mmCIF file with all atom_site columns, C-alpha atoms in Angstrom:
data_model
loop_
_atom_site.group_PDB
_atom_site.id
_atom_site.type_symbol
_atom_site.label_atom_id
_atom_site.label_alt_id
_atom_site.label_comp_id
_atom_site.label_asym_id
_atom_site.label_entity_id
_atom_site.label_seq_id
_atom_site.pdbx_PDB_ins_code
_atom_site.Cartn_x
_atom_site.Cartn_y
_atom_site.Cartn_z
_atom_site.occupancy
_atom_site.B_iso_or_equiv
_atom_site.pdbx_formal_charge
_atom_site.auth_seq_id
_atom_site.auth_comp_id
_atom_site.auth_asym_id
_atom_site.auth_atom_id
_atom_site.pdbx_PDB_model_num
ATOM 1   C CA . UNK A 1 1   ? 10.256 -223.533 -102.821 1.00 0.00 ? 65  UNK A CA 1
ATOM 2   C CA . UNK A 1 2   ? 9.025  -226.958 -104.357 1.00 0.00 ? 66  UNK A CA 1
ATOM 3   C CA . UNK A 1 3   ? 9.331  -225.702 -107.943 1.00 0.00 ? 67  UNK A CA 1
ATOM 4   C CA . UNK A 1 4   ? 12.894 -224.547 -107.025 1.00 0.00 ? 68  UNK A CA 1
ATOM 5   C CA . UNK A 1 5   ? 13.676 -227.845 -105.331 1.00 0.00 ? 69  UNK A CA 1
ATOM 6   C CA . UNK A 1 6   ? 12.226 -229.685 -108.447 1.00 0.00 ? 70  UNK A CA 1
ATOM 7   C CA . UNK A 1 7   ? 14.212 -227.808 -111.009 1.00 0.00 ? 71  UNK A CA 1
ATOM 8   C CA . UNK A 1 8   ? 17.646 -228.035 -108.963 1.00 0.00 ? 72  UNK A CA 1
ATOM 9   C CA . UNK A 1 9   ? 16.922 -231.813 -108.494 1.00 0.00 ? 73  UNK A CA 1
ATOM 10  C CA . UNK A 1 10  ? 16.438 -232.421 -112.077 1.00 0.00 ? 74  UNK A CA 1
ATOM 11  C CA . UNK A 1 11  ? 19.721 -230.842 -112.981 1.00 0.00 ? 75  UNK A CA 1
ATOM 12  C CA . UNK A 1 12  ? 21.646 -232.357 -110.050 1.00 0.00 ? 76  UNK A CA 1
ATOM 13  C CA . UNK A 1 13  ? 20.190 -235.623 -110.892 1.00 0.00 ? 77  UNK A CA 1
ATOM 14  C CA . UNK A 1 14  ? 21.371 -235.462 -114.467 1.00 0.00 ? 78  UNK A CA 1
ATOM 15  C CA . UNK A 1 15  ? 24.970 -234.486 -113.826 1.00 0.00 ? 79  UNK A CA 1
ATOM 16  C CA . UNK A 1 16  ? 25.474 -236.119 -110.445 1.00 0.00 ? 80  UNK A CA 1
ATOM 17  C CA . UNK A 1 17  ? 25.467 -239.726 -111.277 1.00 0.00 ? 81  UNK A CA 1
ATOM 18  C CA . UNK A 1 18  ? 26.308 -242.166 -114.158 1.00 0.00 ? 82  UNK A CA 1
ATOM 19  C CA . UNK A 1 19  ? 23.335 -244.471 -114.823 1.00 0.00 ? 83  UNK A CA 1
ATOM 20  C CA . UNK A 1 20  ? 19.688 -243.624 -115.322 1.00 0.00 ? 84  UNK A CA 1
ATOM 21  C CA . UNK A 1 21  ? 18.435 -245.312 -112.147 1.00 0.00 ? 85  UNK A CA 1
ATOM 22  C CA . UNK A 1 22  ? 21.014 -243.714 -109.908 1.00 0.00 ? 86  UNK A CA 1
ATOM 23  C CA . UNK A 1 23  ? 20.249 -240.401 -111.601 1.00 0.00 ? 87  UNK A CA 1
ATOM 24  C CA . UNK A 1 24  ? 16.633 -240.782 -110.878 1.00 0.00 ? 88  UNK A CA 1
ATOM 25  C CA . UNK A 1 25  ? 17.095 -241.886 -107.234 1.00 0.00 ? 89  UNK A CA 1
ATOM 26  C CA . UNK A 1 26  ? 19.769 -239.160 -106.553 1.00 0.00 ? 90  UNK A CA 1
ATOM 27  C CA . UNK A 1 27  ? 17.272 -236.417 -108.124 1.00 0.00 ? 91  UNK A CA 1
ATOM 28  C CA . UNK A 1 28  ? 14.547 -237.770 -105.674 1.00 0.00 ? 92  UNK A CA 1
ATOM 29  C CA . UNK A 1 29  ? 16.899 -237.503 -102.824 1.00 0.00 ? 93  UNK A CA 1
ATOM 30  C CA . UNK A 1 30  ? 18.059 -233.948 -103.620 1.00 0.00 ? 94  UNK A CA 1
ATOM 31  C CA . UNK A 1 31  ? 14.392 -232.868 -104.085 1.00 0.00 ? 95  UNK A CA 1
ATOM 32  C CA . UNK A 1 32  ? 13.282 -234.421 -100.788 1.00 0.00 ? 96  UNK A CA 1
ATOM 33  C CA . UNK A 1 33  ? 16.353 -232.958 -99.003  1.00 0.00 ? 97  UNK A CA 1
ATOM 34  C CA . UNK A 1 34  ? 15.698 -229.377 -100.446 1.00 0.00 ? 98  UNK A CA 1
ATOM 35  C CA . UNK A 1 35  ? 11.944 -229.544 -99.574  1.00 0.00 ? 99  UNK A CA 1
ATOM 36  C CA . UNK A 1 36  ? 12.529 -230.871 -96.000  1.00 0.00 ? 100 UNK A CA 1
ATOM 37  C CA . UNK A 1 37  ? 15.253 -228.552 -95.131  1.00 0.00 ? 101 UNK A CA 1
ATOM 38  C CA . UNK A 1 38  ? 13.174 -225.701 -96.398  1.00 0.00 ? 102 UNK A CA 1
ATOM 39  C CA . UNK A 1 39  ? 10.276 -226.562 -94.359  1.00 0.00 ? 103 UNK A CA 1
ATOM 40  C CA . UNK A 1 40  ? 12.393 -227.103 -91.200  1.00 0.00 ? 104 UNK A CA 1
ATOM 41  C CA . UNK A 1 41  ? 14.055 -223.745 -91.755  1.00 0.00 ? 105 UNK A CA 1
ATOM 42  C CA . UNK A 1 42  ? 10.625 -221.949 -92.414  1.00 0.00 ? 106 UNK A CA 1
ATOM 43  C CA . UNK A 1 43  ? 9.274  -223.490 -89.001  1.00 0.00 ? 107 UNK A CA 1
ATOM 44  C CA . UNK A 1 44  ? 12.456 -222.548 -87.111  1.00 0.00 ? 108 UNK A CA 1
ATOM 45  C CA . UNK A 1 45  ? 12.117 -218.934 -88.468  1.00 0.00 ? 109 UNK A CA 1
ATOM 46  C CA . UNK A 1 46  ? 8.354  -218.898 -87.575  1.00 0.00 ? 110 UNK A CA 1
ATOM 47  C CA . UNK A 1 47  ? 9.129  -219.342 -83.947  1.00 0.00 ? 111 UNK A CA 1
ATOM 48  C CA . UNK A 1 48  ? 12.009 -216.945 -83.728  1.00 0.00 ? 112 UNK A CA 1
ATOM 49  C CA . UNK A 1 49  ? 10.707 -213.696 -82.391  1.00 0.00 ? 113 UNK A CA 1
ATOM 50  C CA . UNK A 1 50  ? 13.188 -211.294 -83.865  1.00 0.00 ? 114 UNK A CA 1
ATOM 51  C CA . UNK B 2 1   ? 31.388 -255.990 -138.411 1.00 0.00 ? 196 UNK B CA 1
ATOM 52  C CA . UNK B 2 2   ? 30.298 -252.989 -136.321 1.00 0.00 ? 197 UNK B CA 1
ATOM 53  C CA . UNK B 2 3   ? 26.639 -251.750 -136.897 1.00 0.00 ? 198 UNK B CA 1
ATOM 54  C CA . UNK B 2 4   ? 25.766 -247.910 -137.032 1.00 0.00 ? 199 UNK B CA 1
ATOM 55  C CA . UNK B 2 5   ? 24.417 -247.635 -133.692 1.00 0.00 ? 200 UNK B CA 1
ATOM 56  C CA . UNK B 2 6   ? 27.506 -249.546 -132.184 1.00 0.00 ? 201 UNK B CA 1
ATOM 57  C CA . UNK B 2 7   ? 29.867 -247.313 -133.969 1.00 0.00 ? 202 UNK B CA 1
ATOM 58  C CA . UNK B 2 8   ? 28.009 -244.178 -132.711 1.00 0.00 ? 203 UNK B CA 1
ATOM 59  C CA . UNK B 2 9   ? 28.344 -245.632 -129.170 1.00 0.00 ? 204 UNK B CA 1
ATOM 60  C CA . UNK B 2 10  ? 32.105 -246.241 -129.548 1.00 0.00 ? 205 UNK B CA 1
ATOM 61  C CA . UNK B 2 11  ? 32.548 -242.801 -130.925 1.00 0.00 ? 206 UNK B CA 1
ATOM 62  C CA . UNK B 2 12  ? 30.573 -241.253 -127.948 1.00 0.00 ? 207 UNK B CA 1
ATOM 63  C CA . UNK B 2 13  ? 33.113 -242.828 -125.492 1.00 0.00 ? 208 UNK B CA 1
ATOM 64  C CA . UNK B 2 14  ? 36.043 -241.510 -127.294 1.00 0.00 ? 209 UNK B CA 1
ATOM 65  C CA . UNK B 2 15  ? 37.799 -238.679 -125.455 1.00 0.00 ? 210 UNK B CA 1
ATOM 66  C CA . UNK B 2 16  ? 38.269 -235.376 -127.252 1.00 0.00 ? 211 UNK B CA 1
ATOM 67  C CA . UNK B 2 17  ? 41.650 -233.592 -127.139 1.00 0.00 ? 212 UNK B CA 1
ATOM 68  C CA . UNK B 2 18  ? 43.072 -230.249 -127.712 1.00 0.00 ? 213 UNK B CA 1
ATOM 69  C CA . UNK B 2 19  ? 40.485 -227.394 -127.832 1.00 0.00 ? 214 UNK B CA 1
ATOM 70  C CA . UNK B 2 20  ? 37.586 -229.631 -128.283 1.00 0.00 ? 215 UNK B CA 1
ATOM 71  C CA . UNK B 2 21  ? 36.398 -230.033 -124.776 1.00 0.00 ? 216 UNK B CA 1
ATOM 72  C CA . UNK B 2 22  ? 36.841 -226.315 -124.155 1.00 0.00 ? 217 UNK B CA 1
ATOM 73  C CA . UNK B 2 23  ? 34.588 -225.609 -127.118 1.00 0.00 ? 218 UNK B CA 1
ATOM 74  C CA . UNK B 2 24  ? 32.170 -227.994 -125.957 1.00 0.00 ? 219 UNK B CA 1
ATOM 75  C CA . UNK B 2 25  ? 32.146 -226.561 -122.522 1.00 0.00 ? 220 UNK B CA 1
ATOM 76  C CA . UNK B 2 26  ? 31.868 -223.059 -123.986 1.00 0.00 ? 221 UNK B CA 1
ATOM 77  C CA . UNK B 2 27  ? 28.918 -224.028 -126.291 1.00 0.00 ? 222 UNK B CA 1
ATOM 78  C CA . UNK B 2 28  ? 27.290 -225.529 -123.084 1.00 0.00 ? 223 UNK B CA 1
ATOM 79  C CA . UNK B 2 29  ? 27.734 -222.327 -121.265 1.00 0.00 ? 224 UNK B CA 1
ATOM 80  C CA . UNK B 2 30  ? 26.421 -220.373 -124.287 1.00 0.00 ? 225 UNK B CA 1
ATOM 81  C CA . UNK B 2 31  ? 23.187 -222.287 -124.639 1.00 0.00 ? 226 UNK B CA 1
ATOM 82  C CA . UNK B 2 32  ? 21.979 -224.570 -121.771 1.00 0.00 ? 227 UNK B CA 1
ATOM 83  C CA . UNK B 2 33  ? 22.384 -228.229 -122.987 1.00 0.00 ? 228 UNK B CA 1
ATOM 84  C CA . UNK B 2 34  ? 24.256 -227.388 -126.158 1.00 0.00 ? 229 UNK B CA 1
ATOM 85  C CA . UNK B 2 35  ? 27.508 -228.994 -124.917 1.00 0.00 ? 230 UNK B CA 1
ATOM 86  C CA . UNK B 2 36  ? 25.544 -232.230 -124.184 1.00 0.00 ? 231 UNK B CA 1
ATOM 87  C CA . UNK B 2 37  ? 23.893 -231.939 -127.503 1.00 0.00 ? 232 UNK B CA 1
ATOM 88  C CA . UNK B 2 38  ? 27.185 -231.735 -129.413 1.00 0.00 ? 233 UNK B CA 1
ATOM 89  C CA . UNK B 2 39  ? 28.277 -234.989 -127.380 1.00 0.00 ? 234 UNK B CA 1
ATOM 90  C CA . UNK B 2 40  ? 25.081 -236.710 -128.491 1.00 0.00 ? 235 UNK B CA 1
ATOM 91  C CA . UNK B 2 41  ? 23.727 -237.039 -124.975 1.00 0.00 ? 236 UNK B CA 1
ATOM 92  C CA . UNK B 2 42  ? 20.230 -236.024 -126.396 1.00 0.00 ? 237 UNK B CA 1
ATOM 93  C CA . UNK B 2 43  ? 18.177 -236.795 -123.229 1.00 0.00 ? 238 UNK B CA 1
ATOM 94  C CA . UNK B 2 44  ? 20.551 -234.897 -120.850 1.00 0.00 ? 239 UNK B CA 1
ATOM 95  C CA . UNK B 2 45  ? 20.808 -232.108 -123.323 1.00 0.00 ? 240 UNK B CA 1
ATOM 96  C CA . UNK B 2 46  ? 16.849 -231.670 -123.364 1.00 0.00 ? 241 UNK B CA 1
ATOM 97  C CA . UNK B 2 47  ? 16.691 -231.873 -119.524 1.00 0.00 ? 242 UNK B CA 1
ATOM 98  C CA . UNK B 2 48  ? 19.413 -229.409 -119.026 1.00 0.00 ? 243 UNK B CA 1
ATOM 99  C CA . UNK B 2 49  ? 17.857 -226.941 -121.525 1.00 0.00 ? 244 UNK B CA 1
ATOM 100 C CA . UNK B 2 50  ? 14.344 -227.305 -120.198 1.00 0.00 ? 245 UNK B CA 1
ATOM 101 C CA . UNK B 2 51  ? 15.388 -227.249 -116.462 1.00 0.00 ? 246 UNK B CA 1
ATOM 102 C CA . UNK B 2 52  ? 17.688 -224.152 -116.656 1.00 0.00 ? 247 UNK B CA 1
ATOM 103 C CA . UNK B 2 53  ? 15.567 -222.155 -119.088 1.00 0.00 ? 248 UNK B CA 1
ATOM 104 C CA . UNK B 2 54  ? 12.284 -222.818 -116.898 1.00 0.00 ? 249 UNK B CA 1
ATOM 105 C CA . UNK B 2 55  ? 14.288 -221.662 -113.869 1.00 0.00 ? 250 UNK B CA 1
ATOM 106 C CA . UNK B 2 56  ? 15.445 -218.402 -115.814 1.00 0.00 ? 251 UNK B CA 1
ATOM 107 C CA . UNK B 2 57  ? 11.908 -217.648 -117.075 1.00 0.00 ? 252 UNK B CA 1
ATOM 108 C CA . UNK B 2 58  ? 10.209 -218.508 -113.784 1.00 0.00 ? 253 UNK B CA 1
ATOM 109 C CA . UNK B 2 59  ? 12.753 -216.152 -112.174 1.00 0.00 ? 254 UNK B CA 1
ATOM 110 C CA . UNK B 2 60  ? 11.729 -213.253 -114.574 1.00 0.00 ? 255 UNK B CA 1
ATOM 111 C CA . UNK B 2 61  ? 8.021  -214.113 -114.205 1.00 0.00 ? 256 UNK B CA 1
ATOM 112 C CA . UNK B 2 62  ? 8.427  -213.826 -110.371 1.00 0.00 ? 257 UNK B CA 1
ATOM 113 C CA . UNK B 2 63  ? 9.706  -210.411 -110.645 1.00 0.00 ? 258 UNK B CA 1
ATOM 114 C CA . UNK B 2 64  ? 13.521 -211.102 -110.425 1.00 0.00 ? 259 UNK B CA 1
ATOM 115 C CA . UNK B 2 65  ? 15.799 -208.988 -112.260 1.00 0.00 ? 260 UNK B CA 1
ATOM 116 C CA . UNK B 2 66  ? 19.275 -209.516 -113.799 1.00 0.00 ? 261 UNK B CA 1
ATOM 117 C CA . UNK B 2 67  ? 22.371 -207.544 -112.515 1.00 0.00 ? 262 UNK B CA 1
ATOM 118 C CA . UNK B 2 68  ? 25.085 -205.551 -113.923 1.00 0.00 ? 263 UNK B CA 1
ATOM 119 C CA . UNK B 2 69  ? 28.172 -204.222 -112.342 1.00 0.00 ? 264 UNK B CA 1
ATOM 120 C CA . UNK B 2 70  ? 27.422 -200.579 -113.107 1.00 0.00 ? 265 UNK B CA 1
ATOM 121 C CA . UNK B 2 71  ? 23.503 -200.674 -113.442 1.00 0.00 ? 266 UNK B CA 1
ATOM 122 C CA . UNK B 2 72  ? 21.535 -197.744 -111.989 1.00 0.00 ? 267 UNK B CA 1
ATOM 123 C CA . UNK B 2 73  ? 20.039 -199.835 -109.194 1.00 0.00 ? 268 UNK B CA 1
ATOM 124 C CA . UNK B 2 74  ? 23.640 -201.167 -108.014 1.00 0.00 ? 269 UNK B CA 1
ATOM 125 C CA . UNK B 2 75  ? 25.465 -197.786 -107.695 1.00 0.00 ? 270 UNK B CA 1
ATOM 126 C CA . UNK B 2 76  ? 25.039 -197.422 -104.010 1.00 0.00 ? 271 UNK B CA 1
ATOM 127 C CA . UNK B 2 77  ? 26.099 -200.893 -103.386 1.00 0.00 ? 272 UNK B CA 1
ATOM 128 C CA . UNK B 2 78  ? 29.802 -202.104 -102.819 1.00 0.00 ? 273 UNK B CA 1
ATOM 129 C CA . UNK B 2 79  ? 31.625 -203.619 -105.698 1.00 0.00 ? 274 UNK B CA 1
ATOM 130 C CA . UNK B 2 80  ? 32.043 -206.813 -103.669 1.00 0.00 ? 275 UNK B CA 1
ATOM 131 C CA . UNK B 2 81  ? 28.217 -207.273 -103.497 1.00 0.00 ? 276 UNK B CA 1
ATOM 132 C CA . UNK B 2 82  ? 27.690 -206.225 -107.041 1.00 0.00 ? 277 UNK B CA 1
ATOM 133 C CA . UNK B 2 83  ? 29.945 -208.761 -108.721 1.00 0.00 ? 278 UNK B CA 1
ATOM 134 C CA . UNK B 2 84  ? 28.867 -212.260 -107.417 1.00 0.00 ? 279 UNK B CA 1
ATOM 135 C CA . UNK B 2 85  ? 25.244 -211.721 -108.603 1.00 0.00 ? 280 UNK B CA 1
ATOM 136 C CA . UNK B 2 86  ? 26.586 -210.563 -112.129 1.00 0.00 ? 281 UNK B CA 1
ATOM 137 C CA . UNK B 2 87  ? 28.758 -213.844 -112.199 1.00 0.00 ? 282 UNK B CA 1
ATOM 138 C CA . UNK B 2 88  ? 25.784 -215.988 -111.234 1.00 0.00 ? 283 UNK B CA 1
ATOM 139 C CA . UNK B 2 89  ? 23.509 -214.351 -113.851 1.00 0.00 ? 284 UNK B CA 1
ATOM 140 C CA . UNK B 2 90  ? 26.164 -214.521 -116.569 1.00 0.00 ? 285 UNK B CA 1
ATOM 141 C CA . UNK B 2 91  ? 26.164 -218.295 -116.045 1.00 0.00 ? 286 UNK B CA 1
ATOM 142 C CA . UNK B 2 92  ? 22.994 -218.575 -118.186 1.00 0.00 ? 287 UNK B CA 1
ATOM 143 C CA . UNK B 2 93  ? 24.953 -217.413 -121.246 1.00 0.00 ? 288 UNK B CA 1
ATOM 144 C CA . UNK B 2 94  ? 22.993 -216.455 -124.273 1.00 0.00 ? 289 UNK B CA 1
ATOM 145 C CA . UNK B 2 95  ? 19.766 -215.673 -122.451 1.00 0.00 ? 290 UNK B CA 1
ATOM 146 C CA . UNK B 2 96  ? 21.637 -213.214 -120.267 1.00 0.00 ? 291 UNK B CA 1
ATOM 147 C CA . UNK B 2 97  ? 23.368 -211.663 -123.310 1.00 0.00 ? 292 UNK B CA 1
ATOM 148 C CA . UNK B 2 98  ? 20.130 -211.311 -125.320 1.00 0.00 ? 293 UNK B CA 1
ATOM 149 C CA . UNK B 2 99  ? 18.467 -209.702 -122.324 1.00 0.00 ? 294 UNK B CA 1
ATOM 150 C CA . UNK B 2 100 ? 21.437 -207.385 -121.973 1.00 0.00 ? 295 UNK B CA 1
ATOM 151 C CA . UNK B 2 101 ? 21.302 -206.329 -125.602 1.00 0.00 ? 296 UNK B CA 1
ATOM 152 C CA . UNK B 2 102 ? 17.608 -205.755 -125.602 1.00 0.00 ? 297 UNK B CA 1
ATOM 153 C CA . UNK B 2 103 ? 17.707 -204.316 -122.041 1.00 0.00 ? 298 UNK B CA 1
ATOM 154 C CA . UNK B 2 104 ? 15.142 -206.642 -120.648 1.00 0.00 ? 299 UNK B CA 1
ATOM 155 C CA . UNK B 2 105 ? 14.879 -207.862 -117.171 1.00 0.00 ? 300 UNK B CA 1
ATOM 156 C CA . UNK B 2 106 ? 17.361 -205.467 -115.591 1.00 0.00 ? 301 UNK B CA 1
ATOM 157 C CA . UNK B 2 107 ? 14.940 -203.212 -113.943 1.00 0.00 ? 302 UNK B CA 1
ATOM 158 C CA . UNK B 2 108 ? 14.500 -204.031 -110.294 1.00 0.00 ? 303 UNK B CA 1
ATOM 159 C CA . UNK B 2 109 ? 10.886 -204.934 -109.258 1.00 0.00 ? 304 UNK B CA 1
ATOM 160 C CA . UNK B 2 110 ? 11.353 -205.034 -105.608 1.00 0.00 ? 305 UNK B CA 1
ATOM 161 C CA . UNK B 2 111 ? 7.775  -203.947 -105.000 1.00 0.00 ? 306 UNK B CA 1
ATOM 162 C CA . UNK B 2 112 ? 6.636  -207.572 -105.993 1.00 0.00 ? 307 UNK B CA 1
ATOM 163 C CA . UNK B 2 113 ? 6.614  -209.803 -102.924 1.00 0.00 ? 308 UNK B CA 1
ATOM 164 C CA . UNK B 2 114 ? 8.316  -212.717 -105.019 1.00 0.00 ? 309 UNK B CA 1
ATOM 165 C CA . UNK B 2 115 ? 11.124 -210.613 -106.454 1.00 0.00 ? 310 UNK B CA 1
ATOM 166 C CA . UNK B 2 116 ? 13.678 -211.953 -104.142 1.00 0.00 ? 311 UNK B CA 1
ATOM 167 C CA . UNK B 2 117 ? 12.606 -215.486 -105.065 1.00 0.00 ? 312 UNK B CA 1
ATOM 168 C CA . UNK B 2 118 ? 12.858 -214.477 -108.610 1.00 0.00 ? 313 UNK B CA 1
ATOM 169 C CA . UNK B 2 119 ? 16.311 -213.144 -108.137 1.00 0.00 ? 314 UNK B CA 1
ATOM 170 C CA . UNK B 2 120 ? 17.333 -216.435 -106.416 1.00 0.00 ? 315 UNK B CA 1
ATOM 171 C CA . UNK B 2 121 ? 15.782 -218.484 -109.354 1.00 0.00 ? 316 UNK B CA 1
ATOM 172 C CA . UNK B 2 122 ? 17.919 -216.358 -111.877 1.00 0.00 ? 317 UNK B CA 1
ATOM 173 C CA . UNK B 2 123 ? 21.168 -216.701 -109.989 1.00 0.00 ? 318 UNK B CA 1
ATOM 174 C CA . UNK B 2 124 ? 20.756 -220.470 -109.583 1.00 0.00 ? 319 UNK B CA 1
ATOM 175 C CA . UNK B 2 125 ? 19.787 -220.822 -113.277 1.00 0.00 ? 320 UNK B CA 1
ATOM 176 C CA . UNK B 2 126 ? 23.289 -219.375 -113.985 1.00 0.00 ? 321 UNK B CA 1
ATOM 177 C CA . UNK B 2 127 ? 25.080 -221.482 -111.505 1.00 0.00 ? 322 UNK B CA 1
ATOM 178 C CA . UNK B 2 128 ? 23.504 -224.578 -112.516 1.00 0.00 ? 323 UNK B CA 1
ATOM 179 C CA . UNK B 2 129 ? 24.436 -223.870 -116.114 1.00 0.00 ? 324 UNK B CA 1
ATOM 180 C CA . UNK B 2 130 ? 28.157 -223.523 -114.907 1.00 0.00 ? 325 UNK B CA 1
ATOM 181 C CA . UNK B 2 131 ? 27.766 -227.071 -113.583 1.00 0.00 ? 326 UNK B CA 1
ATOM 182 C CA . UNK B 2 132 ? 26.328 -228.300 -116.756 1.00 0.00 ? 327 UNK B CA 1
ATOM 183 C CA . UNK B 2 133 ? 29.176 -226.753 -118.639 1.00 0.00 ? 328 UNK B CA 1
ATOM 184 C CA . UNK B 2 134 ? 31.772 -228.488 -116.618 1.00 0.00 ? 329 UNK B CA 1
ATOM 185 C CA . UNK B 2 135 ? 29.714 -231.788 -116.898 1.00 0.00 ? 330 UNK B CA 1
ATOM 186 C CA . UNK B 2 136 ? 29.898 -231.454 -120.615 1.00 0.00 ? 331 UNK B CA 1
ATOM 187 C CA . UNK B 2 137 ? 33.770 -230.820 -120.269 1.00 0.00 ? 332 UNK B CA 1
ATOM 188 C CA . UNK B 2 138 ? 34.174 -234.000 -118.200 1.00 0.00 ? 333 UNK B CA 1
ATOM 189 C CA . UNK B 2 139 ? 32.281 -236.041 -120.647 1.00 0.00 ? 334 UNK B CA 1
ATOM 190 C CA . UNK B 2 140 ? 34.301 -234.604 -123.518 1.00 0.00 ? 335 UNK B CA 1
ATOM 191 C CA . UNK B 2 141 ? 37.579 -235.506 -121.943 1.00 0.00 ? 336 UNK B CA 1
ATOM 192 C CA . UNK B 2 142 ? 36.487 -238.998 -120.899 1.00 0.00 ? 337 UNK B CA 1
ATOM 193 C CA . UNK B 2 143 ? 36.150 -238.599 -117.341 1.00 0.00 ? 338 UNK B CA 1
ATOM 194 C CA . UNK B 2 144 ? 32.488 -239.304 -117.334 1.00 0.00 ? 339 UNK B CA 1
ATOM 195 C CA . UNK B 2 145 ? 30.527 -241.709 -119.365 1.00 0.00 ? 340 UNK B CA 1
#
C-alpha cells in the first residue's frame, strides 16, 4: 500500500503542479492522503463482522 | 544576443501546432516518459518512466496479470467487465504490446495472495501513463509550462 501510494504520488506530483516546490509538496500530500485513507479503511474493515 | 541555453528555454515554451502535439502524446503513451523527453523535460521524463515502469514490474512480480478481451481466463466474464481492465492495461503502451507479442504475464496467478494487488498495480500503471500522455499533450500545445 505504501509502495502504491509512493509511486502514484510521484507521478501525480510531476503532472499536477507547475513549479518544483509545488510538485514536491503536492506529491507528499497525495502520499499522505493515500496512506492515511488506506489505513482508515483497513481499520474500518477490521471491525466489520461481515 | 541570446545564449544557447536561453534559446533552448524559449524554444521549450513555444507551442507546437498541427499533428505535433498528437504525435508527442502518442509517443508518451507508447513509452512512458517519451513525450516529455521529446519536449526536453528531462527530469519529468525520467520520473515518469521510472515511476510507471516500476509500477508495471512490481505488478507483475506481485503475481498480477495482464488482461485481454478474449483471453482464456476471461471467457466466463461479461464483456462489460472484461473491457475496462484491458483499457487500463493498454495504457502502459509498449510494455503491454511486448508482453502481448511474447505472451508474457497474461496467465492468471490467483493462487498468490498478492495477485489482486499486482492487478491493481498493472491497471494503475496504465492509467497513470494515460495521464502522463495527456500532460505531454498539454505542454506541447502550450497549456502548461
